[in-house]
């Protein structure tokens, strides 16, 4: 029997951050937030963007309940609103 997949939101923040960096849409979002060249940021640039926004040196620092994790969750919410996965604030 196959093991059921864990929902993205239930994964550790560090895992979510790593997965987001590999997502093309997130890299477009990163480009729009930084250089605004109309292309995709690189995976490395996306990782640096997350570290910068969360005030950390490594995504491993995204420990549940920490200030960095709170900042990451805010970043994720902003990204989800940008991509239309959730309604944006008015």
PDB file of C-alpha atoms in Angstrom:
ATOM      1  CA  UNK A   1       0.000   0.000   0.000  1.00  0.00           C
ATOM      2  CA  UNK A   2       1.188   3.474  -0.829  1.00  0.00           C
ATOM      3  CA  UNK A   3       1.800   5.878   2.004  1.00  0.00           C
ATOM      4  CA  UNK A   4      -0.573   8.873   1.777  1.00  0.00           C
ATOM      5  CA  UNK A   5       1.052  12.102   0.649  1.00  0.00           C
ATOM      6  CA  UNK A   6       1.547  14.825   3.198  1.00  0.00           C
ATOM      7  CA  UNK A   7      -0.230  18.055   2.328  1.00  0.00           C
ATOM      8  CA  UNK A   8       2.147  20.895   1.433  1.00  0.00           C
ATOM      9  CA  UNK A   9       0.880  23.022   4.349  1.00  0.00           C
ATOM     10  CA  UNK A  10       1.674  20.178   6.756  1.00  0.00           C
ATOM     11  CA  UNK A  11       5.326  19.936   5.700  1.00  0.00           C
ATOM     12  CA  UNK A  12       8.029  21.639   7.779  1.00  0.00           C
ATOM     13  CA  UNK A  13       8.643  25.258   6.738  1.00  0.00           C
ATOM     14  CA  UNK A  14      12.200  24.474   5.609  1.00  0.00           C
ATOM     15  CA  UNK A  15      10.856  21.773   3.285  1.00  0.00           C
ATOM     16  CA  UNK A  16       8.185  24.115   1.947  1.00  0.00           C
ATOM     17  CA  UNK A  17      10.828  26.775   1.303  1.00  0.00           C
ATOM     18  CA  UNK A  18      12.985  24.333  -0.645  1.00  0.00           C
ATOM     19  CA  UNK A  19      10.040  23.195  -2.728  1.00  0.00           C
ATOM     20  CA  UNK A  20       8.946  26.765  -3.461  1.00  0.00           C
ATOM     21  CA  UNK A  21      12.388  27.630  -4.816  1.00  0.00           C
ATOM     22  CA  UNK A  22      11.937  24.918  -7.444  1.00  0.00           C
ATOM     23  CA  UNK A  23       8.479  26.169  -8.444  1.00  0.00           C
ATOM     24  CA  UNK A  24       8.535  28.237 -11.648  1.00  0.00           C
ATOM     25  CA  UNK A  25       5.642  30.489 -10.571  1.00  0.00           C
ATOM     26  CA  UNK A  26       7.401  31.319  -7.295  1.00  0.00           C
ATOM     27  CA  UNK A  27      10.547  32.249  -9.203  1.00  0.00           C
ATOM     28  CA  UNK A  28       8.485  34.629 -11.386  1.00  0.00           C
ATOM     29  CA  UNK A  29       7.068  36.142  -8.164  1.00  0.00           C
ATOM     30  CA  UNK A  30      10.596  36.547  -6.791  1.00  0.00           C
ATOM     31  CA  UNK A  31      11.670  38.317  -9.979  1.00  0.00           C
ATOM     32  CA  UNK A  32       8.707  40.693  -9.736  1.00  0.00           C
ATOM     33  CA  UNK A  33       9.563  41.455  -6.113  1.00  0.00           C
ATOM     34  CA  UNK A  34      13.248  42.062  -6.793  1.00  0.00           C
ATOM     35  CA  UNK A  35      14.567  42.810 -10.278  1.00  0.00           C
ATOM     36  CA  UNK A  36      11.283  42.897 -12.228  1.00  0.00           C
ATOM     37  CA  UNK A  37      12.917  41.719 -15.451  1.00  0.00           C
ATOM     38  CA  UNK A  38       9.850  39.777 -16.592  1.00  0.00           C
ATOM     39  CA  UNK A  39      11.600  36.431 -16.324  1.00  0.00           C
ATOM     40  CA  UNK A  40      12.058  33.742 -13.709  1.00  0.00           C
ATOM     41  CA  UNK A  41      14.595  34.181 -10.951  1.00  0.00           C
ATOM     42  CA  UNK A  42      17.021  31.318 -10.547  1.00  0.00           C
ATOM     43  CA  UNK A  43      16.536  28.681  -7.862  1.00  0.00           C
ATOM     44  CA  UNK A  44      19.520  30.212  -6.048  1.00  0.00           C
ATOM     45  CA  UNK A  45      18.015  33.705  -6.223  1.00  0.00           C
ATOM     46  CA  UNK A  46      14.692  32.373  -4.915  1.00  0.00           C
ATOM     47  CA  UNK A  47      16.474  30.778  -1.953  1.00  0.00           C
ATOM     48  CA  UNK A  48      18.333  34.021  -1.258  1.00  0.00           C
ATOM     49  CA  UNK A  49      15.028  35.930  -1.442  1.00  0.00           C
ATOM     50  CA  UNK A  50      13.492  33.662   1.203  1.00  0.00           C
ATOM     51  CA  UNK A  51      16.541  33.944   3.449  1.00  0.00           C
ATOM     52  CA  UNK A  52      16.544  37.737   3.071  1.00  0.00           C
ATOM     53  CA  UNK A  53      12.816  38.118   3.716  1.00  0.00           C
ATOM     54  CA  UNK A  54      12.991  35.876   6.784  1.00  0.00           C
ATOM     55  CA  UNK A  55      16.247  37.295   8.180  1.00  0.00           C
ATOM     56  CA  UNK A  56      18.059  33.962   8.217  1.00  0.00           C
ATOM     57  CA  UNK A  57      21.277  32.494   6.847  1.00  0.00           C
ATOM     58  CA  UNK A  58      19.842  29.059   6.091  1.00  0.00           C
ATOM     59  CA  UNK A  59      16.367  27.729   5.370  1.00  0.00           C
ATOM     60  CA  UNK A  60      17.032  25.218   8.162  1.00  0.00           C
ATOM     61  CA  UNK A  61      16.471  28.143  10.544  1.00  0.00           C
ATOM     62  CA  UNK A  62      12.769  28.086   9.680  1.00  0.00           C
ATOM     63  CA  UNK A  63      11.851  26.402  12.939  1.00  0.00           C
ATOM     64  CA  UNK A  64       8.175  26.196  13.826  1.00  0.00           C
ATOM     65  CA  UNK A  65       7.124  28.987  16.149  1.00  0.00           C
ATOM     66  CA  UNK A  66      10.151  31.178  15.420  1.00  0.00           C
ATOM     67  CA  UNK A  67      10.031  34.745  14.140  1.00  0.00           C
ATOM     68  CA  UNK A  68      11.644  33.533  10.902  1.00  0.00           C
ATOM     69  CA  UNK A  69       8.893  30.925  10.458  1.00  0.00           C
ATOM     70  CA  UNK A  70       6.242  33.612  11.009  1.00  0.00           C
ATOM     71  CA  UNK A  71       7.885  35.768   8.333  1.00  0.00           C
ATOM     72  CA  UNK A  72       8.011  32.778   5.981  1.00  0.00           C
ATOM     73  CA  UNK A  73       4.309  32.080   6.499  1.00  0.00           C
ATOM     74  CA  UNK A  74       3.561  35.750   5.716  1.00  0.00           C
ATOM     75  CA  UNK A  75       5.668  35.460   2.556  1.00  0.00           C
ATOM     76  CA  UNK A  76       3.803  32.289   1.583  1.00  0.00           C
ATOM     77  CA  UNK A  77       0.452  34.021   2.127  1.00  0.00           C
ATOM     78  CA  UNK A  78       1.523  36.970  -0.029  1.00  0.00           C
ATOM     79  CA  UNK A  79       2.704  34.580  -2.750  1.00  0.00           C
ATOM     80  CA  UNK A  80      -0.527  32.545  -2.571  1.00  0.00           C
ATOM     81  CA  UNK A  81      -2.556  35.765  -2.918  1.00  0.00           C
ATOM     82  CA  UNK A  82      -0.406  36.875  -5.868  1.00  0.00           C
ATOM     83  CA  UNK A  83      -0.957  33.593  -7.695  1.00  0.00           C
ATOM     84  CA  UNK A  84      -4.690  33.646  -6.950  1.00  0.00           C
ATOM     85  CA  UNK A  85      -4.742  30.640  -4.627  1.00  0.00           C
ATOM     86  CA  UNK A  86      -6.358  32.761  -1.926  1.00  0.00           C
ATOM     87  CA  UNK A  87      -8.212  36.076  -2.109  1.00  0.00           C
ATOM     88  CA  UNK A  88      -5.976  39.103  -1.694  1.00  0.00           C
ATOM     89  CA  UNK A  89      -6.644  41.724   0.936  1.00  0.00           C
ATOM     90  CA  UNK A  90      -8.399  44.904  -0.121  1.00  0.00           C
TER      91      UNK A  90
END
